[in-house]
PDB file of C-alpha atoms in Angstrom:
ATOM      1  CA  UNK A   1      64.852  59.227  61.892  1.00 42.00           C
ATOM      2  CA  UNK A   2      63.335  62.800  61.255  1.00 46.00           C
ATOM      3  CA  UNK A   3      60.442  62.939  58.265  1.00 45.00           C
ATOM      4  CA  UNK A   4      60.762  66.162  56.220  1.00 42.00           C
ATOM      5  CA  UNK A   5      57.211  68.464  55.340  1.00 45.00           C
ATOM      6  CA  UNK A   6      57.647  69.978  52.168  1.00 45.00           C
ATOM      7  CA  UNK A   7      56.213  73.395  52.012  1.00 45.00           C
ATOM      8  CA  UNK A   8      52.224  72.896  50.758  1.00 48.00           C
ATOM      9  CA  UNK A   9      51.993  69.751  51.788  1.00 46.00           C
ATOM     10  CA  UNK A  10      49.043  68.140  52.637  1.00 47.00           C
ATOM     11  CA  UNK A  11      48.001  64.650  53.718  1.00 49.00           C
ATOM     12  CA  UNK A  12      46.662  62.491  50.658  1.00 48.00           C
ATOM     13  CA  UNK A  13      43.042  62.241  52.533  1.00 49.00           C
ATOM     14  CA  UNK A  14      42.694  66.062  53.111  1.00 48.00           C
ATOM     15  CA  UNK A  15      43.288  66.965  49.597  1.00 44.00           C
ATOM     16  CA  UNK A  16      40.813  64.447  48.369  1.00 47.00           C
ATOM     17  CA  UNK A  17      38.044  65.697  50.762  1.00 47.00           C
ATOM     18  CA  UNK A  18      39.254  69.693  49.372  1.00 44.00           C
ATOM     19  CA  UNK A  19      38.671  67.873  45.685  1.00 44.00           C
ATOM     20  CA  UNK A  20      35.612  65.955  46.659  1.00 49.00           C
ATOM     21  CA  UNK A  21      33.898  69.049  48.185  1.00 49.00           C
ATOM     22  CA  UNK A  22      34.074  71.616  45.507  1.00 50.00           C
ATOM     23  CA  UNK A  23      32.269  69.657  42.722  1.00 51.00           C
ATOM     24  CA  UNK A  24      29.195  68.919  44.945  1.00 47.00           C
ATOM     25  CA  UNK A  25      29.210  72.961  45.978  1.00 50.00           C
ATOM     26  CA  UNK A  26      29.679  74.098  42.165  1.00 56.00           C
ATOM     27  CA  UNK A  27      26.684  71.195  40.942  1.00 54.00           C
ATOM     28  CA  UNK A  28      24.429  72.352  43.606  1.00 53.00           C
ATOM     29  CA  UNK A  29      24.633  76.196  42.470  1.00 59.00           C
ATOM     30  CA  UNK A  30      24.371  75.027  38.824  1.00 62.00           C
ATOM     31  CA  UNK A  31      21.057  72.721  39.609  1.00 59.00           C
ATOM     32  CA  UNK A  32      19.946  75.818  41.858  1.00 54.00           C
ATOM     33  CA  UNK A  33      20.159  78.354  38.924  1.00 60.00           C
ATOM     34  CA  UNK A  34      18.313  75.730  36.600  1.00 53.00           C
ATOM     35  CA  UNK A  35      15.514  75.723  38.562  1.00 53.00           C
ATOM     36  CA  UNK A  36      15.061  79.239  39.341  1.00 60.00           C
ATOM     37  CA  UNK A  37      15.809  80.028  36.001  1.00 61.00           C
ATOM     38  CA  UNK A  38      12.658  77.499  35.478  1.00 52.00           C
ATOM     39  CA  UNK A  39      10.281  78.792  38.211  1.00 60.00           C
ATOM     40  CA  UNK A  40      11.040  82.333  36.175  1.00 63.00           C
ATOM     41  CA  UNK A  41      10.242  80.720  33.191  1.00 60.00           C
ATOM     42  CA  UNK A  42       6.553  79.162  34.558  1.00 62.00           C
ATOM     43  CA  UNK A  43       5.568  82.091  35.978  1.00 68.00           C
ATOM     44  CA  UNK A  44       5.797  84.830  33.058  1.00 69.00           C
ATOM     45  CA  UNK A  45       3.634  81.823  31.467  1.00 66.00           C
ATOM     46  CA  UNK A  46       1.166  81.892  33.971  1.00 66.00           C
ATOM     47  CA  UNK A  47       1.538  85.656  33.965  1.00 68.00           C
ATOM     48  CA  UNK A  48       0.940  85.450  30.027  1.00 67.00           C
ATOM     49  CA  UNK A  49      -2.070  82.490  30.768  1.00 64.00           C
ATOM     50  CA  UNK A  50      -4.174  84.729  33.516  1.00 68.00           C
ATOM     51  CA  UNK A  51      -3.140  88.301  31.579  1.00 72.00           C
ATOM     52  CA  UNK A  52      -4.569  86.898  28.389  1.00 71.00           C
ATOM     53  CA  UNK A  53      -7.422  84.288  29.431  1.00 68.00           C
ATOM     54  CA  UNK A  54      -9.957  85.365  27.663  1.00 64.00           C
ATOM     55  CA  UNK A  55      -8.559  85.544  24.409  1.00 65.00           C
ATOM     56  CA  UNK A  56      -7.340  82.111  24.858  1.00 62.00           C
ATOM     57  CA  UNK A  57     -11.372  81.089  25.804  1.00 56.00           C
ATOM     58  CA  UNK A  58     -12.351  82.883  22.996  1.00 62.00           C
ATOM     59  CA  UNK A  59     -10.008  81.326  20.216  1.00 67.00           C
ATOM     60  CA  UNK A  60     -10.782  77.760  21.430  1.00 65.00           C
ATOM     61  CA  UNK A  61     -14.717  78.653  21.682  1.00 60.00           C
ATOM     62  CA  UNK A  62     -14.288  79.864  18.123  1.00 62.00           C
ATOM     63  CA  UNK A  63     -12.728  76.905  17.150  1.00 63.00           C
ATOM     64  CA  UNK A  64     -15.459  74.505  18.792  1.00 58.00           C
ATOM     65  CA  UNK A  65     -17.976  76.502  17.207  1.00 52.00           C
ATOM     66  CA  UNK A  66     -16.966  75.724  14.066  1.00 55.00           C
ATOM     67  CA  UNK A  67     -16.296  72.412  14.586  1.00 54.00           C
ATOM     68  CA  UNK A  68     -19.670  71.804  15.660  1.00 47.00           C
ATOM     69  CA  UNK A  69     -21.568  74.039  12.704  1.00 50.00           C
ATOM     70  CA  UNK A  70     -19.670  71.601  10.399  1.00 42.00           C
ATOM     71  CA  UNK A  71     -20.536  68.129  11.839  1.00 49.00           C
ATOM     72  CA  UNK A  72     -24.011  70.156  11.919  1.00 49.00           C
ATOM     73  CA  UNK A  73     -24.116  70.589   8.508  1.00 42.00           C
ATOM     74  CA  UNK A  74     -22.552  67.222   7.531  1.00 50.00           C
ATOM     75  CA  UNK A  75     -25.447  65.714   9.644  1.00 47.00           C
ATOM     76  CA  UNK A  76     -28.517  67.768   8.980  1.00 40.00           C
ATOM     77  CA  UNK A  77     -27.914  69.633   5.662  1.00 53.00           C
ATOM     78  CA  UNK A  78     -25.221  66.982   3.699  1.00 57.00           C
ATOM     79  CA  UNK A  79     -26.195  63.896   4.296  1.00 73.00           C
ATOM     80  CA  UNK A  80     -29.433  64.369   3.442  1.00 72.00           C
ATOM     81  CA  UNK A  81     -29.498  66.423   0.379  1.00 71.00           C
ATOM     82  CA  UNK A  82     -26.604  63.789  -0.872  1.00 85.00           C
ATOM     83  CA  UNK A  83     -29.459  61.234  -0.331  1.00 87.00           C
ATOM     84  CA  UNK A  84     -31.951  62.755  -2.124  1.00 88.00           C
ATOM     85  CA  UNK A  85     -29.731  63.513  -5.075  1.00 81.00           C
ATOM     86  CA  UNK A  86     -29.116  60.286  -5.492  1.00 88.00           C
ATOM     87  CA  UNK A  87     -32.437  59.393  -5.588  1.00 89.00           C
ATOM     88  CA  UNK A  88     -33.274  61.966  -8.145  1.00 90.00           C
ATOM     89  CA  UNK A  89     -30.641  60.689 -10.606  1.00 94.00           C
ATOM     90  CA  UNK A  90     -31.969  57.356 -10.813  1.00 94.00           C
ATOM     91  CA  UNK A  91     -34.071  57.722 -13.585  1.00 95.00           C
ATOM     92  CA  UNK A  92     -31.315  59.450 -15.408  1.00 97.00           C
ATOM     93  CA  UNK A  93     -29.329  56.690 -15.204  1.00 96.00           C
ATOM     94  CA  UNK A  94     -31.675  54.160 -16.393  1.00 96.00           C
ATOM     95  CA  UNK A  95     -31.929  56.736 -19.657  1.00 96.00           C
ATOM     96  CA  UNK A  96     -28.261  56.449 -20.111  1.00 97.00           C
ATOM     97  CA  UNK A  97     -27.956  52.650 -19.733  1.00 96.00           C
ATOM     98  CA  UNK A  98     -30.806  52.187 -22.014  1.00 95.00           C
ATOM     99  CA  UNK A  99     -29.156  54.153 -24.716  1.00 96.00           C
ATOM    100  CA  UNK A 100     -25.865  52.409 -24.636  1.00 95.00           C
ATOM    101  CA  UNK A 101     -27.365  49.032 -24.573  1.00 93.00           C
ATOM    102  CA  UNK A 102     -30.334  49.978 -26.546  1.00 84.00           C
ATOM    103  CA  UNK A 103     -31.509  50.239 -30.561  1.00 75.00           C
ATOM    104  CA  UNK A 104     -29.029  52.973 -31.832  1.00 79.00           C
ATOM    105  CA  UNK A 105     -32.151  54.371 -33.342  1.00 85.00           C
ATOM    106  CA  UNK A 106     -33.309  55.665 -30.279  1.00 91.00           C
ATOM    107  CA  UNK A 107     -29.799  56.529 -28.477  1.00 94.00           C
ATOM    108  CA  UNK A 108     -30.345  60.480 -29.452  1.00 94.00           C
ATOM    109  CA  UNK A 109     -33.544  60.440 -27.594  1.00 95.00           C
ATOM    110  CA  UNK A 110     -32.274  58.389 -24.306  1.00 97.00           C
ATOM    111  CA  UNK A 111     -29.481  60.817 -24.410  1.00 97.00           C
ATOM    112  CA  UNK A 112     -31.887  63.831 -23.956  1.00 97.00           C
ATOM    113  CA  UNK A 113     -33.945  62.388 -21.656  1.00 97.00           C
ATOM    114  CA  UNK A 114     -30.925  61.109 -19.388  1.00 98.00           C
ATOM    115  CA  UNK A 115     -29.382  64.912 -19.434  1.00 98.00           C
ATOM    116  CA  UNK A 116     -33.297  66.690 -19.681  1.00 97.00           C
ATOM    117  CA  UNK A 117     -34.876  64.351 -17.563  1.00 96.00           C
ATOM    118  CA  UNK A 118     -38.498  62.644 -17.846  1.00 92.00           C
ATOM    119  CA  UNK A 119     -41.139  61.346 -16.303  1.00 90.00           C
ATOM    120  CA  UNK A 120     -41.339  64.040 -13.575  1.00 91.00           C
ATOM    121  CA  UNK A 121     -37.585  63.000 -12.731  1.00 92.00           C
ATOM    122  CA  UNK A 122     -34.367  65.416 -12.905  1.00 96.00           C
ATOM    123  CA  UNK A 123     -31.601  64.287 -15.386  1.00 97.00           C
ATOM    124  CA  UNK A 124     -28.115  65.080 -15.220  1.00 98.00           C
ATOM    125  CA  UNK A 125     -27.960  68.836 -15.956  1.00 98.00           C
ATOM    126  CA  UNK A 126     -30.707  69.460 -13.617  1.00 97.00           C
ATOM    127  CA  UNK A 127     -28.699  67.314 -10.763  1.00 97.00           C
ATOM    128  CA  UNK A 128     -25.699  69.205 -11.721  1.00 97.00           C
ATOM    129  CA  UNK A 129     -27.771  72.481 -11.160  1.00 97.00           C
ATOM    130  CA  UNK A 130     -29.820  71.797  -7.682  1.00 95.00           C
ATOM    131  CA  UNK A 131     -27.573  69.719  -5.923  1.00 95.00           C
ATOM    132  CA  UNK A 132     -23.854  71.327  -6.687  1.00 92.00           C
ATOM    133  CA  UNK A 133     -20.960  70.245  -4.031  1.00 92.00           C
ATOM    134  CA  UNK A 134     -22.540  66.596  -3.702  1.00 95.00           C
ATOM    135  CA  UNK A 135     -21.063  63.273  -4.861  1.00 95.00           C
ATOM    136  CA  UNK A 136     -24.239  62.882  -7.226  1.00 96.00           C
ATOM    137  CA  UNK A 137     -23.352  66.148  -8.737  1.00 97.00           C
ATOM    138  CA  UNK A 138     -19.712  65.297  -9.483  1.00 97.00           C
ATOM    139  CA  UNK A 139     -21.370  62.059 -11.016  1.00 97.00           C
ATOM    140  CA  UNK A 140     -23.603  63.190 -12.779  1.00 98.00           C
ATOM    141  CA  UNK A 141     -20.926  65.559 -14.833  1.00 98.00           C
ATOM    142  CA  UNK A 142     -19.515  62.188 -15.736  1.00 98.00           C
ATOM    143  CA  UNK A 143     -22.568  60.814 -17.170  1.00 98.00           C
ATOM    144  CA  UNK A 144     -23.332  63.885 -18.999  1.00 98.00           C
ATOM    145  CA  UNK A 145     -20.102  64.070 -20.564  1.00 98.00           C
ATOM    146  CA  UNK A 146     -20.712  60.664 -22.011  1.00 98.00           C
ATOM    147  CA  UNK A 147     -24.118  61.827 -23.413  1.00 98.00           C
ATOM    148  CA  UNK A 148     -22.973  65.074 -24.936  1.00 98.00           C
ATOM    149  CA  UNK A 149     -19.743  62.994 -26.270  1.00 98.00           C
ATOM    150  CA  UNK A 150     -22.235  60.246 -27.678  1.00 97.00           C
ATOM    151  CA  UNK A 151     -24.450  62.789 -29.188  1.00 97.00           C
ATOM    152  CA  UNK A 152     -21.124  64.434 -31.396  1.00 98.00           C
ATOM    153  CA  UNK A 153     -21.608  67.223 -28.765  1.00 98.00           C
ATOM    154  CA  UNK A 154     -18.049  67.469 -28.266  1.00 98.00           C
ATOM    155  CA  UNK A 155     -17.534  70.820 -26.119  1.00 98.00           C
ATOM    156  CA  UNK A 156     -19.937  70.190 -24.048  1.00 98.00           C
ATOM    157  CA  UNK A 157     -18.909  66.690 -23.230  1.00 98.00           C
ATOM    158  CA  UNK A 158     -15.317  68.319 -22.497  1.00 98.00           C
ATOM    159  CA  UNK A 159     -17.108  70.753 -20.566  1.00 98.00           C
ATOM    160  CA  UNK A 160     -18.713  68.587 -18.243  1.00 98.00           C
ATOM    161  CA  UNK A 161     -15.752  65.854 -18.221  1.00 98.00           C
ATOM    162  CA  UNK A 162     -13.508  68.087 -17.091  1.00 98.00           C
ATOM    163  CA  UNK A 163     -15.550  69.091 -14.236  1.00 98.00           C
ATOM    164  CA  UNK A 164     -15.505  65.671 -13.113  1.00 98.00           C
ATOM    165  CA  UNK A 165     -13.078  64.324 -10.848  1.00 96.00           C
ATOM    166  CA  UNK A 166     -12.677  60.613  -9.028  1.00 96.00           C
ATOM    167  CA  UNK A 167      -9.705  58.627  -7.709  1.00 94.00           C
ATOM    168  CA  UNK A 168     -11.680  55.696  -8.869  1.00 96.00           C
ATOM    169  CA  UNK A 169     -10.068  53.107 -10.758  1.00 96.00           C
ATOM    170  CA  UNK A 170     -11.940  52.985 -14.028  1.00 97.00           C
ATOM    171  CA  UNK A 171     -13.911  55.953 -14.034  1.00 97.00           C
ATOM    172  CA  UNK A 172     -10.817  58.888 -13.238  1.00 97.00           C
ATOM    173  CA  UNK A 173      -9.230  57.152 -16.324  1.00 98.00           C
ATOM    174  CA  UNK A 174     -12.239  56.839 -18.657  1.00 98.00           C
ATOM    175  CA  UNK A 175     -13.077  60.689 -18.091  1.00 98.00           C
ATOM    176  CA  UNK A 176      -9.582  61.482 -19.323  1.00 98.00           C
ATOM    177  CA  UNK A 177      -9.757  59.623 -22.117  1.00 98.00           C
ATOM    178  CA  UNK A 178     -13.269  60.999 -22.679  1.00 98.00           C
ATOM    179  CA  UNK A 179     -12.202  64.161 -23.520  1.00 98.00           C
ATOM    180  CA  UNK A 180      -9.063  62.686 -25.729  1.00 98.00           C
ATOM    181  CA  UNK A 181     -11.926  61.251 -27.949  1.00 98.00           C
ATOM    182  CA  UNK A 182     -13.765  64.600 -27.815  1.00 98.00           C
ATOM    183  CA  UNK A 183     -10.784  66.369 -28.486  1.00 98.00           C
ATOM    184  CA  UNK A 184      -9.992  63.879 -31.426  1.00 98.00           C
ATOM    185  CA  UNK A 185     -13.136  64.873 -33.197  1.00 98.00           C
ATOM    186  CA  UNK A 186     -12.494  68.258 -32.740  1.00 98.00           C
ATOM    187  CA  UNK A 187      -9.065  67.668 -34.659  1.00 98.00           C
ATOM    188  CA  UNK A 188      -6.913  68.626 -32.514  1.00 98.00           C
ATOM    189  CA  UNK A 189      -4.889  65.528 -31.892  1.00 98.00           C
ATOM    190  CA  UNK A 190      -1.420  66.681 -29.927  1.00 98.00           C
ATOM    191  CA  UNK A 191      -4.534  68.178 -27.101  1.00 98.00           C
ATOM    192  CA  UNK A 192      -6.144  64.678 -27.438  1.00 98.00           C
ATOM    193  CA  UNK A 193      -2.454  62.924 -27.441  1.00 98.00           C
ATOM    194  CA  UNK A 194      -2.148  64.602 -23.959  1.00 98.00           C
ATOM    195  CA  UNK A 195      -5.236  63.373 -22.493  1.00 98.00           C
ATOM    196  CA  UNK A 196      -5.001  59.899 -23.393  1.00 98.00           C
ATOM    197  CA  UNK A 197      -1.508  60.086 -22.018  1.00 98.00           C
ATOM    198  CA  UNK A 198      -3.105  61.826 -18.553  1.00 98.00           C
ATOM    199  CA  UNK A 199      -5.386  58.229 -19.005  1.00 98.00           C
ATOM    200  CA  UNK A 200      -3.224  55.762 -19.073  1.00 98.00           C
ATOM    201  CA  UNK A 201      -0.993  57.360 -16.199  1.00 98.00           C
ATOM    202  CA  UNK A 202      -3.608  58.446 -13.679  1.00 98.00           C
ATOM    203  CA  UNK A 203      -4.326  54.690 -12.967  1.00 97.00           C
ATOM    204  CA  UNK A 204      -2.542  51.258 -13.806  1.00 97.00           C
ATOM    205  CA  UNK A 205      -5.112  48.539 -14.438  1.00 97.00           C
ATOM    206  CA  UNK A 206      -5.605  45.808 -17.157  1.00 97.00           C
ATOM    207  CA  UNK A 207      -8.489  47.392 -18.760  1.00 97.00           C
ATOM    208  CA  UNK A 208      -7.926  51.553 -19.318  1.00 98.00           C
ATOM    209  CA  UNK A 209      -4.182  51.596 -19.469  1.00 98.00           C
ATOM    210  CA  UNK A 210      -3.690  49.556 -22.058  1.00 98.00           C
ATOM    211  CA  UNK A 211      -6.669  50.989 -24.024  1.00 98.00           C
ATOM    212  CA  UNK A 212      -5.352  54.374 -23.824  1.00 98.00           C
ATOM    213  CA  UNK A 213      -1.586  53.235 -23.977  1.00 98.00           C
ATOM    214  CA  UNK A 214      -2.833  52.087 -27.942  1.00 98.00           C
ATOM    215  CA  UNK A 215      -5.056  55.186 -28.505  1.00 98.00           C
ATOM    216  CA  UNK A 216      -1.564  57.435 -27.275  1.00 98.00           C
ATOM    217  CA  UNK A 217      -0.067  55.537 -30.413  1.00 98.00           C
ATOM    218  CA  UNK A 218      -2.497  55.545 -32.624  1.00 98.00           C
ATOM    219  CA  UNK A 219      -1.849  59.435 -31.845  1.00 98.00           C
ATOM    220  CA  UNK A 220       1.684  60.248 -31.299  1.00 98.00           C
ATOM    221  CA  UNK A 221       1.179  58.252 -35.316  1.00 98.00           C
ATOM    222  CA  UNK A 222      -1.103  60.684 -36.891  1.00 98.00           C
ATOM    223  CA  UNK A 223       0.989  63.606 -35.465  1.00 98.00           C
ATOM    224  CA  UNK A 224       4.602  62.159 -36.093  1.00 98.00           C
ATOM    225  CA  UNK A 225       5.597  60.882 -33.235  1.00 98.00           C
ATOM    226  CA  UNK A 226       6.908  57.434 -34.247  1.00 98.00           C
ATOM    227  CA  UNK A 227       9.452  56.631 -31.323  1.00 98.00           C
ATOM    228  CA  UNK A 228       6.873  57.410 -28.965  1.00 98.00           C
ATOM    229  CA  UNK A 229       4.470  55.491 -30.713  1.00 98.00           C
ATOM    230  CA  UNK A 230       6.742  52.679 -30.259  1.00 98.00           C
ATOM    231  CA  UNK A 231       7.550  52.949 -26.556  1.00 98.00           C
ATOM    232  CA  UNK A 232       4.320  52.671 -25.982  1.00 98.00           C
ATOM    233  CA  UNK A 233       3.116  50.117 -28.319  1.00 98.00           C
ATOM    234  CA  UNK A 234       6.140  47.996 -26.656  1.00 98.00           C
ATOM    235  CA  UNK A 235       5.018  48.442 -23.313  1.00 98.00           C
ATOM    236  CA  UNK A 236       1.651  46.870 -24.114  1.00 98.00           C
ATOM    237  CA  UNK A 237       2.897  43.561 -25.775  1.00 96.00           C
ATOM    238  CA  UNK A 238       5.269  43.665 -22.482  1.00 97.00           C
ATOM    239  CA  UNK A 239       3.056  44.194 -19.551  1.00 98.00           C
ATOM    240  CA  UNK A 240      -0.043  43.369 -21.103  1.00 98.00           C
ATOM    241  CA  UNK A 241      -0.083  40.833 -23.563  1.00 97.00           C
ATOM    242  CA  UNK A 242      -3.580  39.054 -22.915  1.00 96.00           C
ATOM    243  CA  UNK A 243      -5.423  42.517 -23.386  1.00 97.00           C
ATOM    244  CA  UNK A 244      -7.443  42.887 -26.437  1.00 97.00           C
ATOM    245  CA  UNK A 245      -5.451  46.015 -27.734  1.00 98.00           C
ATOM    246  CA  UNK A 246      -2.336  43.704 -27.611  1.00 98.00           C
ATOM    247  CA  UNK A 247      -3.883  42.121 -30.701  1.00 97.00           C
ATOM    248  CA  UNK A 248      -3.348  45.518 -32.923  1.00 97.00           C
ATOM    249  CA  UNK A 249      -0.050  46.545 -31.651  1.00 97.00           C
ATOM    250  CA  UNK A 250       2.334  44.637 -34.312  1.00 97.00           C
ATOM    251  CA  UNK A 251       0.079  46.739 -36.950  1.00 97.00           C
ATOM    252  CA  UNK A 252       0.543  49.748 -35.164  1.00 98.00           C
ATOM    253  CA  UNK A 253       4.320  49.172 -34.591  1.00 97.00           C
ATOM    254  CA  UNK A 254       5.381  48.303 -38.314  1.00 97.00           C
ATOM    255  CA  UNK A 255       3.589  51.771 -38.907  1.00 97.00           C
ATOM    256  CA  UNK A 256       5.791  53.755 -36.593  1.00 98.00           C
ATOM    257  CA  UNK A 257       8.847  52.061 -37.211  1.00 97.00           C
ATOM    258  CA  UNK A 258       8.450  52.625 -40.983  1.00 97.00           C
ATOM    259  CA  UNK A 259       8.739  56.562 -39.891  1.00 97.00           C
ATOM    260  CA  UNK A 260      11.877  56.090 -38.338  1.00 94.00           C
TER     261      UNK A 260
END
């Protein structure tokens, strides 16, 4: 019986070798390009590497350099003048913890001495003066403020207050509310209203926030502010309840809501 060839026709195995071949060819030309198109690539960068060397040394020389002139300085210069700050504002600091723990009589005087110094000894203004960009420096601002706020020096205990600056718990806080108080004195309450709120935010703790959380009352009060008087009289007898201010806020609250 005679088998009929259609025209084009092609055995089942040659036209899957023709399909199998022309992939492989048209992957191999692609991979080929790639990596040409690569080698081009690395060698304008080498081109760019030798044609520019010595800029490139220079910039990273440069940058050692001043790498090394700072650990220098941290070393050699830093460290030790930090060290001998401190040691100079010891006797300061006695002055100032004698005069809040001392006889009132003599608190003026310790004051003085803690920002004048004595006894051949530098206190805090002199620190502040001959040893600026240390940590006793930024410390000693703190201190100072204190004095000049204790003394009824009120500008100048904002003055040197707001110099100081600390992520510490207690003492970041404190300085804030420092210059509230001073502010207070000064009678200017909505300035001091935003400083004790700047205190009670900058850290959450049992002992400044709700201190300055009463003192923001006592405040927002005097300048009539009665709802937020009461938020934040609420929020102490909330999260703080055992605190001492805790005691006063039912006084405080029957105040502001008596505004309403």
């Amino acid at each position: 019986m005679a088998t009929y060839k259609k025209r084009g026709y092609k055995p089942k195995k040659q036209v899957e070798e023709v399909l199998d071949e022309q992939p492989i060819h048209d992957e191999a030309s692609t991979t080929a390009e790639v990596f040409n198109t690569l080698d081009e690539g690395a060698s304008k960068t080498e081109e760019w590497v030798a044609a520019n060397q010595k800029y490139i040394f220079g910039v990273v020389g440069g940058i050692a350099l001043v790498v090394l002139a700072w650990l220098g300085y941290q070393k050699f210069i830093q460290e030790p003048k930090e060290l001998e700050a401190s040691n100079e504002m010891y006797k300061a600091q006695q002055y100032f913890d004698d005069a809040v723990n001392g006889n009132t009589t003599l608190r003026d005087s310790l004051y003085s001495l803690a920002l004048n110094g004595g006894e051949g000894k530098y206190g805090f203004l002199e620190i502040i003066d001959n040893y600026g960009g240390t940590k006793a420096a930024n410390l000693a601002n703190y201190y100072a403020g204190f004095s000049y706020l204790n003394m009824k020096k009120y500008q100048e205990a904002i003055d040197h207050l707001d110099k100081f600056s600390s992520d510490d718990q207690m003492l970041g806080p404190l300085a804030l509310g420092g210059i509230g108080d001073a502010f207070a004195q000064l009678k200017q309450a909505e300035t001091a209203l935003g400083y004790y709120e700047k205190a009670f935010k900058a850290k959450n703790n049992e002992f400044t926030t709700p201190r300055f959380l009463l003192k923001s009352a006592i405040t927002a009060i005097s300048v009539g502010k009665p709802q937020v008087a009461i938020t934040y009289l609420e929020r102490i007898k909330e999260e703080f309840a055992k605190s001492i201010e805790a005691n006063q806020v039912d006084v405080h609250l029957g105040k502001a809501k008596a505004m309403l």
